[in-house]
Amino acid sequence: MTRIAPMLFALFGNPVGHSLSPLMHNAAYERMRINAHYIPVCVDDAAEAIERMTQLALRGASITIPLKTAVMPLLDQVDDTSRMIGAVNTIARDANDRLAGYNTDWIGVVRGLEESLEIKDKTFAIVGAGGAARAAAFGIRQRGGLPLIVNRTPAKGEKLAKEFDCPAYPLARIAEVSADCLINTTSVGMTPDNGISPVVKEVLKNFPWVMDCVYNPLRTRLLQDAAQEGCATITGLGMFVHQGAEQIKLWTGQEPPRELMKQVVLERLGGRHGD
Ligand code: ATR
């Protein structure tokens, strides 16, 4: 019996060892009965990621920290959305062997939010001004919501706010901000730094909803504080699952089993159903 080699996909970044993307993608391919495998590959820079794409004959790749912007000039083409966001988290190889860059993080944020609330006409205080903040601002604008940027370094926040035509506040003045929802796009609170939050607890009562883009741990310090202040909370799990599911859709043209993907990640993180 001849065995057909699986399609190969990879996650490029540094570090990648603790990522749950391989677990989630491989579970999806198995359920979809697609002969494919997804591996984590730690690389020093974007050029090495592109080299490895050829060496390993990859059909597609996920791009994570710190390569999401650096990889852009090395691709044959980058779609308009990624250009507006200024970051690529997905590479797909087309039939002519050309490498195209996409961004699925913004769909992750939008669908993660939409599992709990409608975005249109609501206000969103985005904490941070990096790639994840840019994806969030873009997605919220796309769905008719109103972003505002809150960042530790005021100049960086103001630059992003100008691009998305919205207000900016220094994080030091967050007590003056109120919005329907606060979204943390910084990595503050991510394992192993579980105990810390980017925002002082006392201001959280100004936000009926609080979402964390960090998904490990599921119940971050920020979300624990928010629950104690009476806010409704949204974990980063939905965003993580949907950004990955959109990658699978781009690579295979098929709708992946999002609920199963969510369950395998949830189990690994030791969460409860409904988290
Ligand atoms: P990514 O592309 O993953 O969003 P990034 O580009 O490194 O990551 O952006 C991280 C964001 O988190 C930055 O806006 C950073 O604030 P500064 O612009 O002031 O650097 C923010 N950030 C990181 N650590 C922080 C902390 N301890 N408190 C508040 N904000 C923090």
PDB file of N, CA and C in Angstrom, residues 157-239:
ATOM      1  N   GLY A 157       0.501  54.968  21.103  1.00  0.00           N
ATOM      2  CA  GLY A 157      -0.957  54.870  21.093  1.00  0.00           C
ATOM      3  C   GLY A 157      -1.567  55.917  20.172  1.00  0.00           C
ATOM      4  N   GLU A 158      -1.017  57.139  20.228  1.00  0.00           N
ATOM      5  CA  GLU A 158      -1.554  58.234  19.396  1.00  0.00           C
ATOM      6  C   GLU A 158      -1.343  57.955  17.906  1.00  0.00           C
ATOM      7  N   LYS A 159      -0.234  57.352  17.584  1.00  0.00           N
ATOM      8  CA  LYS A 159       0.066  57.031  16.171  1.00  0.00           C
ATOM      9  C   LYS A 159      -0.984  56.036  15.634  1.00  0.00           C
ATOM     10  N   LEU A 160      -1.244  55.004  16.421  1.00  0.00           N
ATOM     11  CA  LEU A 160      -2.239  54.004  16.004  1.00  0.00           C
ATOM     12  C   LEU A 160      -3.631  54.655  15.898  1.00  0.00           C
ATOM     13  N   ALA A 161      -3.955  55.465  16.896  1.00  0.00           N
ATOM     14  CA  ALA A 161      -5.274  56.100  16.939  1.00  0.00           C
ATOM     15  C   ALA A 161      -5.488  56.995  15.709  1.00  0.00           C
ATOM     16  N   LYS A 162      -4.438  57.657  15.284  1.00  0.00           N
ATOM     17  CA  LYS A 162      -4.529  58.531  14.116  1.00  0.00           C
ATOM     18  C   LYS A 162      -4.865  57.710  12.863  1.00  0.00           C
ATOM     19  N   GLU A 163      -4.207  56.564  12.739  1.00  0.00           N
ATOM     20  CA  GLU A 163      -4.452  55.697  11.576  1.00  0.00           C
ATOM     21  C   GLU A 163      -5.886  55.192  11.538  1.00  0.00           C
ATOM     22  N   PHE A 164      -6.443  54.930  12.707  1.00  0.00           N
ATOM     23  CA  PHE A 164      -7.800  54.391  12.755  1.00  0.00           C
ATOM     24  C   PHE A 164      -8.824  55.460  13.125  1.00  0.00           C
ATOM     25  N   ASP A 165      -8.378  56.716  13.091  1.00  0.00           N
ATOM     26  CA  ASP A 165      -9.263  57.853  13.300  1.00  0.00           C
ATOM     27  C   ASP A 165     -10.093  57.711  14.585  1.00  0.00           C
ATOM     28  N   CYS A 166      -9.394  57.514  15.691  1.00  0.00           N
ATOM     29  CA  CYS A 166     -10.099  57.329  16.963  1.00  0.00           C
ATOM     30  C   CYS A 166      -9.302  57.990  18.087  1.00  0.00           C
ATOM     31  N   PRO A 167      -9.884  58.164  19.287  1.00  0.00           N
ATOM     32  CA  PRO A 167      -9.160  58.819  20.379  1.00  0.00           C
ATOM     33  C   PRO A 167      -8.074  57.926  20.993  1.00  0.00           C
ATOM     34  N   ALA A 168      -7.118  58.567  21.673  1.00  0.00           N
ATOM     35  CA  ALA A 168      -6.064  57.827  22.381  1.00  0.00           C
ATOM     36  C   ALA A 168      -5.886  58.398  23.778  1.00  0.00           C
ATOM     37  N   TYR A 169      -5.605  57.530  24.735  1.00  0.00           N
ATOM     38  CA  TYR A 169      -5.317  57.937  26.113  1.00  0.00           C
ATOM     39  C   TYR A 169      -4.067  57.224  26.590  1.00  0.00           C
ATOM     40  N   PRO A 170      -3.257  57.903  27.429  1.00  0.00           N
ATOM     41  CA  PRO A 170      -2.155  57.186  28.073  1.00  0.00           C
ATOM     42  C   PRO A 170      -2.744  56.196  29.089  1.00  0.00           C
ATOM     43  N   LEU A 171      -2.112  55.053  29.250  1.00  0.00           N
ATOM     44  CA  LEU A 171      -2.590  54.060  30.223  1.00  0.00           C
ATOM     45  C   LEU A 171      -2.644  54.674  31.632  1.00  0.00           C
ATOM     46  N   ALA A 172      -1.727  55.598  31.909  1.00  0.00           N
ATOM     47  CA  ALA A 172      -1.698  56.242  33.234  1.00  0.00           C
ATOM     48  C   ALA A 172      -2.984  57.026  33.521  1.00  0.00           C
ATOM     49  N   ARG A 173      -3.745  57.358  32.448  1.00  0.00           N
ATOM     50  CA  ARG A 173      -4.994  58.129  32.651  1.00  0.00           C
ATOM     51  C   ARG A 173      -6.244  57.298  32.356  1.00  0.00           C
ATOM     52  N   ILE A 174      -6.120  55.972  32.490  1.00  0.00           N
ATOM     53  CA  ILE A 174      -7.256  55.103  32.134  1.00  0.00           C
ATOM     54  C   ILE A 174      -8.472  55.355  33.028  1.00  0.00           C
ATOM     55  N   ALA A 175      -8.258  55.931  34.216  1.00  0.00           N
ATOM     56  CA  ALA A 175      -9.394  56.212  35.105  1.00  0.00           C
ATOM     57  C   ALA A 175     -10.372  57.193  34.454  1.00  0.00           C
ATOM     58  N   GLU A 176      -9.903  57.969  33.457  1.00  0.00           N
ATOM     59  CA  GLU A 176     -10.780  58.946  32.781  1.00  0.00           C
ATOM     60  C   GLU A 176     -11.569  58.321  31.629  1.00  0.00           C
ATOM     61  N   VAL A 177     -11.307  57.035  31.359  1.00  0.00           N
ATOM     62  CA  VAL A 177     -11.919  56.382  30.187  1.00  0.00           C
ATOM     63  C   VAL A 177     -13.095  55.509  30.622  1.00  0.00           C
ATOM     64  N   SER A 178     -14.180  55.565  29.853  1.00  0.00           N
ATOM     65  CA  SER A 178     -15.210  54.535  30.020  1.00  0.00           C
ATOM     66  C   SER A 178     -15.657  54.099  28.634  1.00  0.00           C
ATOM     67  N   ALA A 179     -16.058  52.837  28.518  1.00  0.00           N
ATOM     68  CA  ALA A 179     -16.473  52.272  27.223  1.00  0.00           C
ATOM     69  C   ALA A 179     -17.344  51.060  27.512  1.00  0.00           C
ATOM     70  N   ASP A 180     -18.028  50.555  26.478  1.00  0.00           N
ATOM     71  CA  ASP A 180     -18.844  49.352  26.691  1.00  0.00           C
ATOM     72  C   ASP A 180     -17.954  48.153  27.035  1.00  0.00           C
ATOM     73  N   CYS A 181     -16.772  48.111  26.398  1.00  0.00           N
ATOM     74  CA  CYS A 181     -15.920  46.929  26.573  1.00  0.00           C
ATOM     75  C   CYS A 181     -14.454  47.334  26.600  1.00  0.00           C
ATOM     76  N   LEU A 182     -13.687  46.729  27.487  1.00  0.00           N
ATOM     77  CA  LEU A 182     -12.229  46.913  27.517  1.00  0.00           C
ATOM     78  C   LEU A 182     -11.594  45.636  26.972  1.00  0.00           C
ATOM     79  N   ILE A 183     -10.600  45.788  26.077  1.00  0.00           N
ATOM     80  CA  ILE A 183      -9.914  44.615  25.512  1.00  0.00           C
ATOM     81  C   ILE A 183      -8.426  44.725  25.791  1.00  0.00           C
ATOM     82  N   ASN A 184      -7.866  43.732  26.475  1.00  0.00           N
ATOM     83  CA  ASN A 184      -6.421  43.711  26.669  1.00  0.00           C
ATOM     84  C   ASN A 184      -5.755  43.022  25.484  1.00  0.00           C
ATOM     85  N   THR A 185      -4.912  43.766  24.757  1.00  0.00           N
ATOM     86  CA  THR A 185      -4.175  43.164  23.631  1.00  0.00           C
ATOM     87  C   THR A 185      -2.689  43.032  23.971  1.00  0.00           C
ATOM     88  N   THR A 186      -2.289  43.422  25.189  1.00  0.00           N
ATOM     89  CA  THR A 186      -0.889  43.228  25.584  1.00  0.00           C
ATOM     90  C   THR A 186      -0.733  41.774  26.052  1.00  0.00           C
ATOM     91  N   SER A 187       0.516  41.350  26.251  1.00  0.00           N
ATOM     92  CA  SER A 187       0.715  39.971  26.727  1.00  0.00           C
ATOM     93  C   SER A 187       0.812  39.926  28.256  1.00  0.00           C
ATOM     94  N   VAL A 188       0.506  41.031  28.898  1.00  0.00           N
ATOM     95  CA  VAL A 188       0.586  41.085  30.367  1.00  0.00           C
ATOM     96  C   VAL A 188      -0.435  40.106  30.969  1.00  0.00           C
ATOM     97  N   GLY A 189       0.060  39.226  31.864  1.00  0.00           N
ATOM     98  CA  GLY A 189      -0.830  38.248  32.513  1.00  0.00           C
ATOM     99  C   GLY A 189      -0.725  36.858  31.930  1.00  0.00           C
ATOM    100  N   MET A 190       0.052  36.735  30.827  1.00  0.00           N
ATOM    101  CA  MET A 190       0.200  35.433  30.174  1.00  0.00           C
ATOM    102  C   MET A 190       1.100  34.531  31.017  1.00  0.00           C
ATOM    103  N   THR A 191       0.795  33.228  31.057  1.00  0.00           N
ATOM    104  CA  THR A 191       1.644  32.255  31.740  1.00  0.00           C
ATOM    105  C   THR A 191       3.087  32.423  31.273  1.00  0.00           C
ATOM    106  N   PRO A 192       4.105  32.508  32.101  1.00  0.00           N
ATOM    107  CA  PRO A 192       4.092  32.209  33.535  1.00  0.00           C
ATOM    108  C   PRO A 192       3.855  33.423  34.431  1.00  0.00           C
ATOM    109  N   ASP A 193       3.539  34.586  33.840  1.00  0.00           N
ATOM    110  CA  ASP A 193       3.340  35.790  34.674  1.00  0.00           C
ATOM    111  C   ASP A 193       1.878  35.963  35.066  1.00  0.00           C
ATOM    112  N   ASN A 194       1.283  34.881  35.538  1.00  0.00           N
ATOM    113  CA  ASN A 194      -0.160  34.824  35.808  1.00  0.00           C
ATOM    114  C   ASN A 194      -0.715  35.895  36.739  1.00  0.00           C
ATOM    115  N   GLY A 195       0.134  36.342  37.687  1.00  0.00           N
ATOM    116  CA  GLY A 195      -0.406  37.167  38.768  1.00  0.00           C
ATOM    117  C   GLY A 195      -0.661  38.619  38.409  1.00  0.00           C
ATOM    118  N   ILE A 196      -0.267  39.063  37.202  1.00  0.00           N
ATOM    119  CA  ILE A 196      -0.319  40.505  36.939  1.00  0.00           C
ATOM    120  C   ILE A 196      -1.380  40.887  35.906  1.00  0.00           C
ATOM    121  N   SER A 197      -1.825  42.142  36.008  1.00  0.00           N
ATOM    122  CA  SER A 197      -2.839  42.676  35.099  1.00  0.00           C
ATOM    123  C   SER A 197      -2.328  44.008  34.546  1.00  0.00           C
ATOM    124  N   PRO A 198      -2.666  44.347  33.296  1.00  0.00           N
ATOM    125  CA  PRO A 198      -2.204  45.625  32.740  1.00  0.00           C
ATOM    126  C   PRO A 198      -2.997  46.820  33.267  1.00  0.00           C
ATOM    127  N   VAL A 199      -4.111  46.544  33.942  1.00  0.00           N
ATOM    128  CA  VAL A 199      -5.038  47.623  34.319  1.00  0.00           C
ATOM    129  C   VAL A 199      -5.361  47.528  35.812  1.00  0.00           C
ATOM    130  N   VAL A 200      -5.346  48.665  36.518  1.00  0.00           N
ATOM    131  CA  VAL A 200      -5.686  48.604  37.947  1.00  0.00           C
ATOM    132  C   VAL A 200      -7.172  48.243  38.112  1.00  0.00           C
ATOM    133  N   LYS A 201      -7.416  47.418  39.113  1.00  0.00           N
ATOM    134  CA  LYS A 201      -8.752  46.836  39.315  1.00  0.00           C
ATOM    135  C   LYS A 201      -9.855  47.899  39.440  1.00  0.00           C
ATOM    136  N   GLU A 202      -9.528  48.993  40.140  1.00  0.00           N
ATOM    137  CA  GLU A 202     -10.548  49.992  40.485  1.00  0.00           C
ATOM    138  C   GLU A 202     -11.239  50.603  39.255  1.00  0.00           C
ATOM    139  N   VAL A 203     -10.557  50.639  38.101  1.00  0.00           N
ATOM    140  CA  VAL A 203     -11.160  51.304  36.936  1.00  0.00           C
ATOM    141  C   VAL A 203     -12.088  50.370  36.157  1.00  0.00           C
ATOM    142  N   LEU A 204     -12.062  49.085  36.469  1.00  0.00           N
ATOM    143  CA  LEU A 204     -12.792  48.131  35.627  1.00  0.00           C
ATOM    144  C   LEU A 204     -14.308  48.330  35.678  1.00  0.00           C
ATOM    145  N   LYS A 205     -14.784  48.959  36.748  1.00  0.00           N
ATOM    146  CA  LYS A 205     -16.238  49.190  36.836  1.00  0.00           C
ATOM    147  C   LYS A 205     -16.727  50.150  35.746  1.00  0.00           C
ATOM    148  N   ASN A 206     -15.800  50.818  35.055  1.00  0.00           N
ATOM    149  CA  ASN A 206     -16.180  51.706  33.938  1.00  0.00           C
ATOM    150  C   ASN A 206     -16.430  50.949  32.639  1.00  0.00           C
ATOM    151  N   PHE A 207     -16.317  49.587  32.695  1.00  0.00           N
ATOM    152  CA  PHE A 207     -16.443  48.785  31.473  1.00  0.00           C
ATOM    153  C   PHE A 207     -17.365  47.594  31.753  1.00  0.00           C
ATOM    154  N   PRO A 208     -18.594  47.611  31.246  1.00  0.00           N
ATOM    155  CA  PRO A 208     -19.510  46.492  31.506  1.00  0.00           C
ATOM    156  C   PRO A 208     -18.967  45.145  31.020  1.00  0.00           C
ATOM    157  N   TRP A 209     -18.146  45.180  29.925  1.00  0.00           N
ATOM    158  CA  TRP A 209     -17.543  43.951  29.392  1.00  0.00           C
ATOM    159  C   TRP A 209     -16.027  44.081  29.431  1.00  0.00           C
ATOM    160  N   VAL A 210     -15.355  42.989  29.746  1.00  0.00           N
ATOM    161  CA  VAL A 210     -13.883  42.978  29.681  1.00  0.00           C
ATOM    162  C   VAL A 210     -13.441  41.707  28.952  1.00  0.00           C
ATOM    163  N   MET A 211     -12.632  41.893  27.891  1.00  0.00           N
ATOM    164  CA  MET A 211     -12.100  40.748  27.139  1.00  0.00           C
ATOM    165  C   MET A 211     -10.582  40.735  27.247  1.00  0.00           C
ATOM    166  N   ASP A 212     -10.022  39.548  27.384  1.00  0.00           N
ATOM    167  CA  ASP A 212      -8.564  39.411  27.383  1.00  0.00           C
ATOM    168  C   ASP A 212      -8.166  38.613  26.146  1.00  0.00           C
ATOM    169  N   CYS A 213      -7.201  39.116  25.370  1.00  0.00           N
ATOM    170  CA  CYS A 213      -6.707  38.342  24.223  1.00  0.00           C
ATOM    171  C   CYS A 213      -5.751  37.242  24.674  1.00  0.00           C
ATOM    172  N   VAL A 214      -5.250  37.347  25.911  1.00  0.00           N
ATOM    173  CA  VAL A 214      -4.450  36.256  26.477  1.00  0.00           C
ATOM    174  C   VAL A 214      -5.400  35.083  26.728  1.00  0.00           C
ATOM    175  N   TYR A 215      -5.000  33.860  26.290  1.00  0.00           N
ATOM    176  CA  TYR A 215      -5.880  32.702  26.523  1.00  0.00           C
ATOM    177  C   TYR A 215      -5.251  31.676  27.465  1.00  0.00           C
ATOM    178  N   ASN A 216      -3.985  31.905  27.856  1.00  0.00           N
ATOM    179  CA  ASN A 216      -3.317  30.990  28.769  1.00  0.00           C
ATOM    180  C   ASN A 216      -2.661  31.794  29.892  1.00  0.00           C
ATOM    181  N   PRO A 217      -3.253  31.836  31.089  1.00  0.00           N
ATOM    182  CA  PRO A 217      -4.407  31.060  31.542  1.00  0.00           C
ATOM    183  C   PRO A 217      -5.727  31.627  30.999  1.00  0.00           C
ATOM    184  N   LEU A 218      -6.772  30.828  31.076  1.00  0.00           N
ATOM    185  CA  LEU A 218      -8.088  31.301  30.616  1.00  0.00           C
ATOM    186  C   LEU A 218      -8.610  32.420  31.514  1.00  0.00           C
ATOM    187  N   ARG A 219      -8.512  32.177  32.819  1.00  0.00           N
ATOM    188  CA  ARG A 219      -8.975  33.192  33.785  1.00  0.00           C
ATOM    189  C   ARG A 219      -7.767  34.011  34.222  1.00  0.00           C
ATOM    190  N   THR A 220      -7.426  35.014  33.448  1.00  0.00           N
ATOM    191  CA  THR A 220      -6.273  35.859  33.772  1.00  0.00           C
ATOM    192  C   THR A 220      -6.599  36.696  35.008  1.00  0.00           C
ATOM    193  N   ARG A 221      -5.566  37.304  35.553  1.00  0.00           N
ATOM    194  CA  ARG A 221      -5.771  38.200  36.694  1.00  0.00           C
ATOM    195  C   ARG A 221      -6.752  39.316  36.315  1.00  0.00           C
ATOM    196  N   LEU A 222      -6.597  39.848  35.079  1.00  0.00           N
ATOM    197  CA  LEU A 222      -7.503  40.909  34.611  1.00  0.00           C
ATOM    198  C   LEU A 222      -8.952  40.424  34.654  1.00  0.00           C
ATOM    199  N   LEU A 223      -9.216  39.215  34.144  1.00  0.00           N
ATOM    200  CA  LEU A 223     -10.596  38.718  34.105  1.00  0.00           C
ATOM    201  C   LEU A 223     -11.115  38.392  35.509  1.00  0.00           C
ATOM    202  N   GLN A 224     -10.224  37.928  36.383  1.00  0.00           N
ATOM    203  CA  GLN A 224     -10.642  37.689  37.782  1.00  0.00           C
ATOM    204  C   GLN A 224     -11.030  39.003  38.447  1.00  0.00           C
ATOM    205  N   ASP A 225     -10.197  40.036  38.255  1.00  0.00           N
ATOM    206  CA  ASP A 225     -10.503  41.354  38.821  1.00  0.00           C
ATOM    207  C   ASP A 225     -11.827  41.872  38.248  1.00  0.00           C
ATOM    208  N   ALA A 226     -11.998  41.694  36.928  1.00  0.00           N
ATOM    209  CA  ALA A 226     -13.204  42.204  36.256  1.00  0.00           C
ATOM    210  C   ALA A 226     -14.452  41.525  36.818  1.00  0.00           C
ATOM    211  N   ALA A 227     -14.374  40.213  37.003  1.00  0.00           N
ATOM    212  CA  ALA A 227     -15.535  39.485  37.543  1.00  0.00           C
ATOM    213  C   ALA A 227     -15.865  40.017  38.937  1.00  0.00           C
ATOM    214  N   GLN A 228     -14.830  40.282  39.730  1.00  0.00           N
ATOM    215  CA  GLN A 228     -15.070  40.803  41.091  1.00  0.00           C
ATOM    216  C   GLN A 228     -15.690  42.195  41.076  1.00  0.00           C
ATOM    217  N   GLU A 229     -15.399  42.939  40.013  1.00  0.00           N
ATOM    218  CA  GLU A 229     -15.972  44.295  39.881  1.00  0.00           C
ATOM    219  C   GLU A 229     -17.356  44.260  39.226  1.00  0.00           C
ATOM    220  N   GLY A 230     -17.833  43.060  38.919  1.00  0.00           N
ATOM    221  CA  GLY A 230     -19.186  42.931  38.365  1.00  0.00           C
ATOM    222  C   GLY A 230     -19.262  43.024  36.846  1.00  0.00           C
ATOM    223  N   CYS A 231     -18.111  42.979  36.141  1.00  0.00           N
ATOM    224  CA  CYS A 231     -18.112  43.050  34.671  1.00  0.00           C
ATOM    225  C   CYS A 231     -18.398  41.653  34.107  1.00  0.00           C
ATOM    226  N   ALA A 232     -18.977  41.606  32.909  1.00  0.00           N
ATOM    227  CA  ALA A 232     -19.072  40.348  32.166  1.00  0.00           C
ATOM    228  C   ALA A 232     -17.706  40.125  31.517  1.00  0.00           C
ATOM    229  N   THR A 233     -17.246  38.871  31.452  1.00  0.00           N
ATOM    230  CA  THR A 233     -15.892  38.622  30.947  1.00  0.00           C
ATOM    231  C   THR A 233     -15.886  37.721  29.714  1.00  0.00           C
ATOM    232  N   ILE A 234     -14.885  37.939  28.857  1.00  0.00           N
ATOM    233  CA  ILE A 234     -14.708  37.133  27.641  1.00  0.00           C
ATOM    234  C   ILE A 234     -13.252  36.681  27.613  1.00  0.00           C
ATOM    235  N   THR A 235     -13.021  35.366  27.622  1.00  0.00           N
ATOM    236  CA  THR A 235     -11.629  34.875  27.603  1.00  0.00           C
ATOM    237  C   THR A 235     -11.065  34.985  26.185  1.00  0.00           C
ATOM    238  N   GLY A 236      -9.751  34.749  26.085  1.00  0.00           N
ATOM    239  CA  GLY A 236      -9.095  34.794  24.772  1.00  0.00           C
ATOM    240  C   GLY A 236      -9.285  33.523  23.958  1.00  0.00           C
ATOM    241  N   LEU A 237     -10.006  32.550  24.516  1.00  0.00           N
ATOM    242  CA  LEU A 237     -10.155  31.261  23.824  1.00  0.00           C
ATOM    243  C   LEU A 237     -10.852  31.404  22.472  1.00  0.00           C
ATOM    244  N   GLY A 238     -11.934  32.160  22.444  1.00  0.00           N
ATOM    245  CA  GLY A 238     -12.685  32.330  21.188  1.00  0.00           C
ATOM    246  C   GLY A 238     -11.814  32.955  20.113  1.00  0.00           C
ATOM    247  N   MET A 239     -11.077  34.002  20.480  1.00  0.00           N
ATOM    248  CA  MET A 239     -10.199  34.654  19.513  1.00  0.00           C
ATOM    249  C   MET A 239      -9.165  33.662  18.977  1.00  0.00           C
TER     250      MET A 239
END
